[in-house]
mmCIF file of C-alpha atoms in Angstrom:
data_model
loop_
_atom_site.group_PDB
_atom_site.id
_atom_site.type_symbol
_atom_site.label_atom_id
_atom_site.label_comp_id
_atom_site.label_asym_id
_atom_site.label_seq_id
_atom_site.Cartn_x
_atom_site.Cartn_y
_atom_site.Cartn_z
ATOM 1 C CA UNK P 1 -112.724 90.894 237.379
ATOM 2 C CA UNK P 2 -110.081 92.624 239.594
ATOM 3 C CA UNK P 3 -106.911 90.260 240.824
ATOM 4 C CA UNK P 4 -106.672 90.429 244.104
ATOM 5 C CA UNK P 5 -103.150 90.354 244.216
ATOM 6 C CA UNK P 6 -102.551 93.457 242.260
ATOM 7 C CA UNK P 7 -102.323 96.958 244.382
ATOM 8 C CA UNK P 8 -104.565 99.532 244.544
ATOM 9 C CA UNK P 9 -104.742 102.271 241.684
ATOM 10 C CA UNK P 10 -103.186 105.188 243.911
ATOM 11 C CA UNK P 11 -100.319 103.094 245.153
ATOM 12 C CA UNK P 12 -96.889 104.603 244.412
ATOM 13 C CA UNK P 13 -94.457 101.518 245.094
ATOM 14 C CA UNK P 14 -95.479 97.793 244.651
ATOM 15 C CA UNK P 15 -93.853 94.199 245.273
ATOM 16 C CA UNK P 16 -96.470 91.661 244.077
ATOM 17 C CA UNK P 17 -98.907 91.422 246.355
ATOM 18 C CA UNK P 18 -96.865 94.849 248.630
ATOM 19 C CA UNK P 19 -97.986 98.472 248.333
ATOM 20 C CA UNK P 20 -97.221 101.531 249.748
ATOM 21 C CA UNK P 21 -100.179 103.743 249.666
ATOM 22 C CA UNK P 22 -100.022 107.450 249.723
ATOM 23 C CA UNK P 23 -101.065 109.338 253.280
ATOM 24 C CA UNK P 24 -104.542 110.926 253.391
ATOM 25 C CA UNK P 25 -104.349 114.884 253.087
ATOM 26 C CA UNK P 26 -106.181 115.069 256.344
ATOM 27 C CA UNK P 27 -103.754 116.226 258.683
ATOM 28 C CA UNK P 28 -102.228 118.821 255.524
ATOM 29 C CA UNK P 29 -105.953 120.005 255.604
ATOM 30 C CA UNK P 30 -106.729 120.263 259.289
ATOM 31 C CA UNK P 31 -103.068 121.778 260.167
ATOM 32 C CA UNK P 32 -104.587 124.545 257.337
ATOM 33 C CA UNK P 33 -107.178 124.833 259.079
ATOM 34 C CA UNK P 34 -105.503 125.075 262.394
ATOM 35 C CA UNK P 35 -103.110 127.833 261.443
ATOM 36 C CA UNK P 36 -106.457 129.632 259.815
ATOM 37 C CA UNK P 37 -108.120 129.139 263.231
ATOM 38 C CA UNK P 38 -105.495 130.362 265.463
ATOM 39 C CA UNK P 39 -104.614 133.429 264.038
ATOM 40 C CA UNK P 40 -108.603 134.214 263.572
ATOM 41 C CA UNK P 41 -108.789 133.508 267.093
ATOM 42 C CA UNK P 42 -105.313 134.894 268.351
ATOM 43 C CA UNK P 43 -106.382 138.325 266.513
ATOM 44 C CA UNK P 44 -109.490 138.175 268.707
ATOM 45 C CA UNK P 45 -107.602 137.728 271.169
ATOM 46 C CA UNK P 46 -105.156 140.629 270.881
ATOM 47 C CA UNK P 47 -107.869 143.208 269.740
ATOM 48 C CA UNK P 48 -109.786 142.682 273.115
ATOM 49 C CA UNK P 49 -106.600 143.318 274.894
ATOM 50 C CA UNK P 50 -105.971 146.523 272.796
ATOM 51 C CA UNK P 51 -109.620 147.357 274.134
ATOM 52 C CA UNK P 52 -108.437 147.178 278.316
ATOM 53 C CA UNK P 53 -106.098 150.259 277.233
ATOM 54 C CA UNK P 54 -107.055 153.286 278.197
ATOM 55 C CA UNK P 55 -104.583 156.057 276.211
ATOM 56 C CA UNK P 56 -104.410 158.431 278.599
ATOM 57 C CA UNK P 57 -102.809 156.343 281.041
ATOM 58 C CA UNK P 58 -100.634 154.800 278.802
ATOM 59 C CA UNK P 59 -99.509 158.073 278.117
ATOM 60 C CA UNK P 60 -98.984 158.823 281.400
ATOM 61 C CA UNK P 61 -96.812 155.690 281.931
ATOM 62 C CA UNK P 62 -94.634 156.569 278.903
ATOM 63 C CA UNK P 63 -93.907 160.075 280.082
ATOM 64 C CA UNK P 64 -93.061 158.236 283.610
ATOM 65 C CA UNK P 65 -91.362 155.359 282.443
ATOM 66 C CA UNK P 66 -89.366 153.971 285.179
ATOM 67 C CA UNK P 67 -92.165 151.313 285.664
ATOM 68 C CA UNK P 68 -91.986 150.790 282.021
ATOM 69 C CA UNK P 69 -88.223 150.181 281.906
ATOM 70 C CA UNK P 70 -87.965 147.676 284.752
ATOM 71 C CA UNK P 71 -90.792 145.813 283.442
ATOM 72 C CA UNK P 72 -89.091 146.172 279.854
ATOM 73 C CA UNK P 73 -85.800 144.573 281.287
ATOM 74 C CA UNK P 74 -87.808 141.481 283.116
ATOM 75 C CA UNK P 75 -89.789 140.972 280.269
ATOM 76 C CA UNK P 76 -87.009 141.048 277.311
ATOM 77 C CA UNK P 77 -83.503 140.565 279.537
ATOM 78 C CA UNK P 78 -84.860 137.833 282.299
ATOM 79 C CA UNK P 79 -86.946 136.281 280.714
ATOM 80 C CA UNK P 80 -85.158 135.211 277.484
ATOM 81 C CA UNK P 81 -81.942 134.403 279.488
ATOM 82 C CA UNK P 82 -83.701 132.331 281.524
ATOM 83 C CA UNK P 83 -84.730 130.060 279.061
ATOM 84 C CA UNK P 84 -81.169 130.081 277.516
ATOM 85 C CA UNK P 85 -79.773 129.038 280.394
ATOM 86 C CA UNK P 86 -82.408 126.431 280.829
ATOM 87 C CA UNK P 87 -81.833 125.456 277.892
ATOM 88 C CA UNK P 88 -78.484 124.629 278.180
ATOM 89 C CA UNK P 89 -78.573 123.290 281.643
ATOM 90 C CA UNK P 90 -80.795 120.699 280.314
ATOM 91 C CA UNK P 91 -79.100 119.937 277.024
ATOM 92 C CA UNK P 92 -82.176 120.060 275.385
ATOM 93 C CA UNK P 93 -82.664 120.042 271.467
ATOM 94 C CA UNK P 94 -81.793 123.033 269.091
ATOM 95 C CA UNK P 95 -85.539 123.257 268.381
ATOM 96 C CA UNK P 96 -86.681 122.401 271.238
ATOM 97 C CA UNK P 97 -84.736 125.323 272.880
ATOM 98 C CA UNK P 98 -86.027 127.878 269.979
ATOM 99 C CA UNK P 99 -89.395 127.548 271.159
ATOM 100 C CA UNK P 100 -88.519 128.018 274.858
ATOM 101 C CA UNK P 101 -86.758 131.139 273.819
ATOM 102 C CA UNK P 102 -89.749 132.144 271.799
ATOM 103 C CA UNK P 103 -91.933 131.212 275.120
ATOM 104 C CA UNK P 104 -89.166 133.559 277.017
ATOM 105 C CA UNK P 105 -89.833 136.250 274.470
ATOM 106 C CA UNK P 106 -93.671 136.639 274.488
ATOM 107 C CA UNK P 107 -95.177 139.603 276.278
ATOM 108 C CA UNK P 108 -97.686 139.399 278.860
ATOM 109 C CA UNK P 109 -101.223 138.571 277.965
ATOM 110 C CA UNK P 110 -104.690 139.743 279.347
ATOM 111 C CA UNK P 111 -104.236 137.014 282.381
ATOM 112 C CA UNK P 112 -101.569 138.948 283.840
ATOM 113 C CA UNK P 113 -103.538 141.967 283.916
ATOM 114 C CA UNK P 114 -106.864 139.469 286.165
ATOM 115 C CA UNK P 115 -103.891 138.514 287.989
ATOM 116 C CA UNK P 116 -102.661 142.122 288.844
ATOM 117 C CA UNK P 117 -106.268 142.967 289.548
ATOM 118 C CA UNK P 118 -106.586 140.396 292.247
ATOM 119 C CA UNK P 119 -103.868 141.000 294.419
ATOM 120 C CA UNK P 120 -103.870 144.703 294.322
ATOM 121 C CA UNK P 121 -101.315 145.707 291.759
ATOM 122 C CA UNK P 122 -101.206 149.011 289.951
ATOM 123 C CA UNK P 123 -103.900 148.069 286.951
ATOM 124 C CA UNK P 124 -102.901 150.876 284.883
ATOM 125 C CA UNK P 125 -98.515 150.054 284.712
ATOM 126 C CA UNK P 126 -99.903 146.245 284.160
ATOM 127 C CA UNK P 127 -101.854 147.110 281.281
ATOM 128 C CA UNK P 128 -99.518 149.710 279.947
ATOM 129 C CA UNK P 129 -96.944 146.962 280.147
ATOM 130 C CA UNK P 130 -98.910 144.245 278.489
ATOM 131 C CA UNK P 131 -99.300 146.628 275.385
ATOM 132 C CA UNK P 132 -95.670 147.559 275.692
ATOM 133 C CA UNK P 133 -94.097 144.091 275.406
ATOM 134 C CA UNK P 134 -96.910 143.441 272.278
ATOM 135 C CA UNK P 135 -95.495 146.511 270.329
ATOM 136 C CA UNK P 136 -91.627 145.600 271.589
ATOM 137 C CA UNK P 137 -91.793 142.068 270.582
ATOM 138 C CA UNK P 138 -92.410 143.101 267.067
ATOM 139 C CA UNK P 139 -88.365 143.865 267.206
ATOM 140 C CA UNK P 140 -86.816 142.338 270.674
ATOM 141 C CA UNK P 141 -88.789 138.546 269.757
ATOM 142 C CA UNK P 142 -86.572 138.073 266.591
ATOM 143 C CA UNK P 143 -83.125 140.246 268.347
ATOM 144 C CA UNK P 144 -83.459 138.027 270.875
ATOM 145 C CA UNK P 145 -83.674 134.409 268.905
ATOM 146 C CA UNK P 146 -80.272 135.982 266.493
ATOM 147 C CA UNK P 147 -78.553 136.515 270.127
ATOM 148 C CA UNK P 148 -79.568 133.469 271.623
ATOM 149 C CA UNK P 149 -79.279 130.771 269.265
ATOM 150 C CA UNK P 150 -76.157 131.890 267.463
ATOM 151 C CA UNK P 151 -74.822 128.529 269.044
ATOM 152 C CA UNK P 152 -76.749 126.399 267.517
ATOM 153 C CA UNK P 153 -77.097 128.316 263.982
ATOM 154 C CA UNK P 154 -73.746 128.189 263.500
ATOM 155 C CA UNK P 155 -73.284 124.770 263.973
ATOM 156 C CA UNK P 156 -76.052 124.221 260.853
ATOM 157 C CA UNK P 157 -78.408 122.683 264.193
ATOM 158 C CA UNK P 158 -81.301 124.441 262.891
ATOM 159 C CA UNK P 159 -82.478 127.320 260.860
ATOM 160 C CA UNK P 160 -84.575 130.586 262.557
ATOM 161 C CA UNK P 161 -87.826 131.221 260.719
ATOM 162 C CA UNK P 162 -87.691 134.865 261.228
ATOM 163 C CA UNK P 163 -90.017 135.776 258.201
ATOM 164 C CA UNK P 164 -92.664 133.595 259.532
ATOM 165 C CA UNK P 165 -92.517 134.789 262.968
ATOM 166 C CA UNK P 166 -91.621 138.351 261.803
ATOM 167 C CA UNK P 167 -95.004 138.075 259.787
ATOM 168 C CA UNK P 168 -96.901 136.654 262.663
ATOM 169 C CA UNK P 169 -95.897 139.245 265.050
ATOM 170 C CA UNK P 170 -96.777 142.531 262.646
ATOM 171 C CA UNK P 171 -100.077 140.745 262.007
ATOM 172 C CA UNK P 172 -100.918 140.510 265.579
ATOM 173 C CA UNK P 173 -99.714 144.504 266.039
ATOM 174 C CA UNK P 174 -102.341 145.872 264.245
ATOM 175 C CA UNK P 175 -105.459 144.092 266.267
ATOM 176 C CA UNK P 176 -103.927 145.701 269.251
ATOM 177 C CA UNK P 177 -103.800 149.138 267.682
ATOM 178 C CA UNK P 178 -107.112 148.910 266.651
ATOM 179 C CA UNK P 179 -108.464 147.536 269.631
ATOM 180 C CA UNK P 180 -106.967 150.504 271.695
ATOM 181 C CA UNK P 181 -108.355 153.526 269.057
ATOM 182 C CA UNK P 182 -112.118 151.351 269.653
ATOM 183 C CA UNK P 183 -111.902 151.498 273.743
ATOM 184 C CA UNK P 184 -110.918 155.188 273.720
ATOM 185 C CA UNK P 185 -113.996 156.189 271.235
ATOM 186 C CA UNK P 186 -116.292 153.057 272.449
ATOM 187 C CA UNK P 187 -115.468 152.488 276.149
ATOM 188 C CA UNK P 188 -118.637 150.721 276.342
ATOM 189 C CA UNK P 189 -118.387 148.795 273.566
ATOM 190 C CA UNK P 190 -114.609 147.976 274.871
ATOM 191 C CA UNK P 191 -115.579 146.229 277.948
ATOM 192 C CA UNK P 192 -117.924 144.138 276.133
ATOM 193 C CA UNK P 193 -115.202 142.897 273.740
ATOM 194 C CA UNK P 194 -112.728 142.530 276.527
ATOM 195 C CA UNK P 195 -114.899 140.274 278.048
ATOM 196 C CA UNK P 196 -115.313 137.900 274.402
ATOM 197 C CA UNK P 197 -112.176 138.221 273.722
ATOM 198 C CA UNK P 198 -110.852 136.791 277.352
ATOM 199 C CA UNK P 199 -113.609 133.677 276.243
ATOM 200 C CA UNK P 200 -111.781 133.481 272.785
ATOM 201 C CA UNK P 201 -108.560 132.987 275.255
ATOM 202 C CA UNK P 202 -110.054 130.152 276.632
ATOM 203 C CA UNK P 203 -111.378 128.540 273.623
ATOM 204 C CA UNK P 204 -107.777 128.830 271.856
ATOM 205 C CA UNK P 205 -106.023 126.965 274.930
ATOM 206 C CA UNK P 206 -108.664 124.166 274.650
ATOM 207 C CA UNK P 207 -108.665 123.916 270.733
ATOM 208 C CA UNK P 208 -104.770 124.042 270.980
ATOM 209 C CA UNK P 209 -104.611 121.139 273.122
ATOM 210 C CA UNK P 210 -107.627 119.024 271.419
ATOM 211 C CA UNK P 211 -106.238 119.626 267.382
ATOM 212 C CA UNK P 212 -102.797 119.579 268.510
ATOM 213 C CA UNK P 213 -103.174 116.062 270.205
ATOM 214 C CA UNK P 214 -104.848 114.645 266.746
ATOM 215 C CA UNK P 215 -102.213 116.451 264.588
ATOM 216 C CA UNK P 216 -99.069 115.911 266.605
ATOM 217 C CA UNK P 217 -99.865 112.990 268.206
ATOM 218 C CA UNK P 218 -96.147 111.858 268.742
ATOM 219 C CA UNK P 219 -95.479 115.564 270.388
ATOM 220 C CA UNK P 220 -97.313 113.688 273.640
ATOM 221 C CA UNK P 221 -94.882 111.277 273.995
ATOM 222 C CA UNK P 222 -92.755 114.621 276.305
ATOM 223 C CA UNK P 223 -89.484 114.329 277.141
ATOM 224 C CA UNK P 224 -89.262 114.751 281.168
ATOM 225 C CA UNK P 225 -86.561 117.668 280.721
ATOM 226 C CA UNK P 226 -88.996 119.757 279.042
ATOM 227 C CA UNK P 227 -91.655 119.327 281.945
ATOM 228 C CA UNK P 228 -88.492 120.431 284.474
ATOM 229 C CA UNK P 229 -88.162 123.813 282.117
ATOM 230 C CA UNK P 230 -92.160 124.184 281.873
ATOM 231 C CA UNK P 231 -92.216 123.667 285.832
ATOM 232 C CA UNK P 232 -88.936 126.110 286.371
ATOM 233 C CA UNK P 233 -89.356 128.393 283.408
ATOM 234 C CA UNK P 234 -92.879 130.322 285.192
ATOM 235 C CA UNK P 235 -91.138 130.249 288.891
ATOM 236 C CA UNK P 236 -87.996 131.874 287.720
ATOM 237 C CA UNK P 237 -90.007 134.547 285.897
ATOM 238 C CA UNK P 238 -92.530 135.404 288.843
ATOM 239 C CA UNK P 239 -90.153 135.478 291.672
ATOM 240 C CA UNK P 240 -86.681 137.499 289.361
ATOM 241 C CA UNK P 241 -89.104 140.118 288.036
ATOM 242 C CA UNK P 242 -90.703 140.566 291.561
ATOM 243 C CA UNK P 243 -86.804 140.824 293.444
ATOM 244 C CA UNK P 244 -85.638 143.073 290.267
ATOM 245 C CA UNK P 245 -89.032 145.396 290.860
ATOM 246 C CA UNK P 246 -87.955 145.544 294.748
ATOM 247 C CA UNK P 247 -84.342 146.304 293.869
ATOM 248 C CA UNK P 248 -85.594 149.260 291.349
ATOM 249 C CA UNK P 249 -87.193 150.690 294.471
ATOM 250 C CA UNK P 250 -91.041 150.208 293.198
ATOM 251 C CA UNK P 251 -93.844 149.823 295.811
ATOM 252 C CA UNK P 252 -95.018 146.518 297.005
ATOM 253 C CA UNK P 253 -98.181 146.808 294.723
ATOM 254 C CA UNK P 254 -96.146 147.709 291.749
ATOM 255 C CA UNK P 255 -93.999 144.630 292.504
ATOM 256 C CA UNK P 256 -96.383 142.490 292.050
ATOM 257 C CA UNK P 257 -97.361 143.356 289.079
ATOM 258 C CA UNK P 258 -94.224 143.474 287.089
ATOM 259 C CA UNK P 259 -93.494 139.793 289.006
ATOM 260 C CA UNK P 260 -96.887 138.588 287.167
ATOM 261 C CA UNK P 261 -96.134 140.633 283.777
ATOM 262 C CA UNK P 262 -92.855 138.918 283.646
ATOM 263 C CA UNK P 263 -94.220 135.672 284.878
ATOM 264 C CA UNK P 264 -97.504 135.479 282.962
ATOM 265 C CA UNK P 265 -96.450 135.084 278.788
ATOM 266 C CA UNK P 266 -98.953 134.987 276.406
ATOM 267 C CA UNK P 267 -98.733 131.163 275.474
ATOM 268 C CA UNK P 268 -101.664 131.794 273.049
ATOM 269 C CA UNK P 269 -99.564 133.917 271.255
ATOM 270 C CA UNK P 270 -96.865 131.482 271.428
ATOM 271 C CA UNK P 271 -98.806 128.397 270.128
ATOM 272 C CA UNK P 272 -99.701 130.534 267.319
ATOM 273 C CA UNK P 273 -96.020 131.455 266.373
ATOM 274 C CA UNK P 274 -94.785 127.578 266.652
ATOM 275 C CA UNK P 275 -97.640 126.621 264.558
ATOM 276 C CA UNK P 276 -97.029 128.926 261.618
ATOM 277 C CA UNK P 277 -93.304 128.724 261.725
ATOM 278 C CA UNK P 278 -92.177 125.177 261.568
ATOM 279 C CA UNK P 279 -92.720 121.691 260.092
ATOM 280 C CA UNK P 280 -95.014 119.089 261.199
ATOM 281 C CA UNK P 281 -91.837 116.980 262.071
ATOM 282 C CA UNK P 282 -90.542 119.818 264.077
ATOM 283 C CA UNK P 283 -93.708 120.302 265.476
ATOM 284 C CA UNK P 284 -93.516 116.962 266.477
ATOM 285 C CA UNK P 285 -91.075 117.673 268.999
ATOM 286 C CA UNK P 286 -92.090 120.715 270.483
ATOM 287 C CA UNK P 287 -96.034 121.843 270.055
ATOM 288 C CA UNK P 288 -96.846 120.920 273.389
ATOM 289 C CA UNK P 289 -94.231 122.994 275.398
ATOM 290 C CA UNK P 290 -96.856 126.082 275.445
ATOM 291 C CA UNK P 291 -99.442 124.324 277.124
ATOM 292 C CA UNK P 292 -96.805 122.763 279.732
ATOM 293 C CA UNK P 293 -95.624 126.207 280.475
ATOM 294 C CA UNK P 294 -99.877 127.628 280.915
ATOM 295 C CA UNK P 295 -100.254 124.646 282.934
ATOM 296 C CA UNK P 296 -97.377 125.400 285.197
ATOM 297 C CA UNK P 297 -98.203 129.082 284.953
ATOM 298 C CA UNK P 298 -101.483 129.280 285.647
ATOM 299 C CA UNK P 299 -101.307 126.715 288.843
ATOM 300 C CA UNK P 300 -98.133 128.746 290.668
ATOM 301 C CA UNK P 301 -99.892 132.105 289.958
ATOM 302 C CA UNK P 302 -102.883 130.567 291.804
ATOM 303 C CA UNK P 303 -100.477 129.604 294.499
ATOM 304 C CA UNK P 304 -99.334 133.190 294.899
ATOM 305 C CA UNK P 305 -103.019 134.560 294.576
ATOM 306 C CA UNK P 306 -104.378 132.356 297.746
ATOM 307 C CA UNK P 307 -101.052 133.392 299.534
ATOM 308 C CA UNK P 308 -101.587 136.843 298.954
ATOM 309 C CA UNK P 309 -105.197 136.708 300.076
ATOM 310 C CA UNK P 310 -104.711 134.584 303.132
ATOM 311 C CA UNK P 311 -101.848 137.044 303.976
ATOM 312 C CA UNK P 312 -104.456 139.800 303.683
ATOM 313 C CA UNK P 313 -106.975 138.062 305.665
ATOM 314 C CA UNK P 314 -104.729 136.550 308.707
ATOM 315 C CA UNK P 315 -103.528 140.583 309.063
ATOM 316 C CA UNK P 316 -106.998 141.811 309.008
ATOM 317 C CA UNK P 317 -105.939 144.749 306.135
ATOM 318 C CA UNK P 318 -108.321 146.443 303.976
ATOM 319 C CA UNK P 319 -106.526 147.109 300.100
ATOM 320 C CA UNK P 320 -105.235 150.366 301.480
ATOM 321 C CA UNK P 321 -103.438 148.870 304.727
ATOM 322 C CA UNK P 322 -101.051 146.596 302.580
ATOM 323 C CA UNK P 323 -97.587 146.908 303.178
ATOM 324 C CA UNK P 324 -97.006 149.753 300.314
ATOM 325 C CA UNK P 325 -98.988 152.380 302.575
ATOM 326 C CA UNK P 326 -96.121 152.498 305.136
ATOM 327 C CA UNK P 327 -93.996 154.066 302.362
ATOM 328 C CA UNK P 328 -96.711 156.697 302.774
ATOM 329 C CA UNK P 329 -97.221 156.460 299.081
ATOM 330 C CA UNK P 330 -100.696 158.032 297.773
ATOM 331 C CA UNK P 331 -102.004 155.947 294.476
ATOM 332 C CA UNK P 332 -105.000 157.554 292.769
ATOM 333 C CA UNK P 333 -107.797 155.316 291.651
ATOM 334 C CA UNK P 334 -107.367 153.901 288.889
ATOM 335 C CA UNK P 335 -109.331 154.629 286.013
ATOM 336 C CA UNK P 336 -109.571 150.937 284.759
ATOM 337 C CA UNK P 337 -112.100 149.778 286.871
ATOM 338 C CA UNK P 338 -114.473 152.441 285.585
ATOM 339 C CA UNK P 339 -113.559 152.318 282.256
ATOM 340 C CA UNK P 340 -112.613 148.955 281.319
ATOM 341 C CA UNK P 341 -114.770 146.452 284.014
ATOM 342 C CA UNK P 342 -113.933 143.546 282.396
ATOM 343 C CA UNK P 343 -112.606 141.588 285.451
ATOM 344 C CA UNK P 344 -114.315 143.313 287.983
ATOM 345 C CA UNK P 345 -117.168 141.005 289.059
ATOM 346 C CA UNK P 346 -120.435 142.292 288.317
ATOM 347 C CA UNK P 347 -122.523 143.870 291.663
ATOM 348 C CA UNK P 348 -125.564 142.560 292.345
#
């Protein structure tokens, strides 16, 4: 007959009648899974965007690469400084302030490119950019973090995972590279993938947000200084890459798009990073700051969309009256819409 005073068999400290009982392996086996998930999905993710490149005009953007280079200085300069200085203003934690910098280091996703595309921005130099700042962030990403945090990493504040993000960035290279050799043999086949792989963008946010919240559930509990920096952090990058564009002397159109390139981060990409790299105490403190920055993000770009199409409409302009025709500047068509379709909706 068992005594019930005595402890259970898998109890590893006991008082009399006191135990301490083991935790369940649950969240061990579903933050495996996660991490499993993520990068499954993540790689989906990043092939489809290798798919909206068309190589010829990346080439063409390369052998012109002033567009390039300004979009390469908002992306890897503004950007990460930014979130330094944010970081500092707001005396936030070492950690917390390595995954803002991370954030700050990202490249562009396939959203900036659907942004681009609706207020008239030069397709081809968005999507050219987007795959630059992939293939860049396989080296700028970790320069920037041993630049940045040298503060707090010599103090002993906290300790850089670069072989775990170094390892998650190379893995996510390769989907890319694929992706583009399948659009420019497959076109077809490319703009069906593009469009999975912007639903696989979707479903990654959500499952982020829904596993995260049962993993990390303490990581809700947000301190109100990282909602400032998620509200700030998009703003800052929007509005400096659009005045540094201007100052560079790029159209109007092409100003736009580096301001949403610059802007727009790839907070799947992100998410994925955090999640692979640190502990589940860290992560306690800092696996939601992603989806506070696509939240802020993704409103304020729709707050510059609606003013750029009420702007249109209250001038009465067609796309080829906006402001960048008075510099009597002649843009060919771009081949994206005929090649990859993706976010062009379908005519009926």
């Amino acid at each position: 007959m068992n005594d019930p005073n005595s402890c259970v068999d898998n109890a590893t400290v006991c008082s009399g009648a006191s135990c301490v009982v083991p935790d369940s392996n649950f969240n061990n086996t579903l933050s495996v899974v996660l991490s499993v998930v993520l990068t499954i999905l993540l790689a989906l993710v990043m092939f489809s965007m290798g798919c909206n490149v068309e190589i010829k005009k990346f080439l063409g953007h390369i052998k012109r690469p002033w567009g390039i280079c300004v979009g390469f200085l908002c992306q890897f300069g503004i950007m990460p400084l930014a979130g330094f200085i944010l970081s500092v203003a707001f005396d936030i934690l070492p950690i917390q302030a390595v995954v803002v910098l991370i954030m700050g280091c990202c490249p562009g996703g396939t959203s900036s490119n659907i942004l681009a595309y609706w207020v008239d921005g030069d397709m081809d130099l968005s999507v050219s950019m987007t795959t630059c700042s992939t293939l860049l962030a396989l080296g700028m990403m970790p320069l920037c973090l041993l630049i940045y945090t040298k503060m707090w990493v010599d103090s002993g504040s906290i300790v850089i995972p670069y072989d775990n993000i170094g390892t998650s960035l190379v893995a996510l290279v390769v989907p890319v590279s694929i992706g583009m050799f399948v659009n420019h043999k497959w076109p077809q086949k490319a703009k069906i993938i593009l469009k999975i792989g912007s639903i696989a963008g979707a479903i990654l946010i959500v499952l982020i947000a829904v596993v995260g919240g049962i993993l990390y559930q303490s990581a809700w509990i947000i301190a109100p200084k990282l909602w400032i920096i998620g509200t700030i952090f998009p703003v800052a990058g929007y509005s400096l890459g659009f005045v540094l564009a201007r100052i560079a002397g790029l159209s109007w159109h092409r100003c736009r798009t580096v301001a949403f390139e610059t802007g727009m981060q790839n907070t799947q990409l992100c998410s994925t990073i955090v999640q692979l790299s640190f502990t589940p105490e860290e992560l306690n403190v800092v696996f939601t700051f992603p989806l506070i920055y696509s939240i802020f993000q993704i409103a304020f770009a729709a707050i510059f969309v609606g003013f750029y199409v009420a702007y249109k409409k209250y001038h009465g302009k067609n796309k080829a009256e906006i402001p960048e025709s008075k510099e009597n500047e002649t843009e060919p068509e771009s081949s994206f819409y005929k090649i990859n379709g993706g976010f062009k909706p379908d005519e009926k």
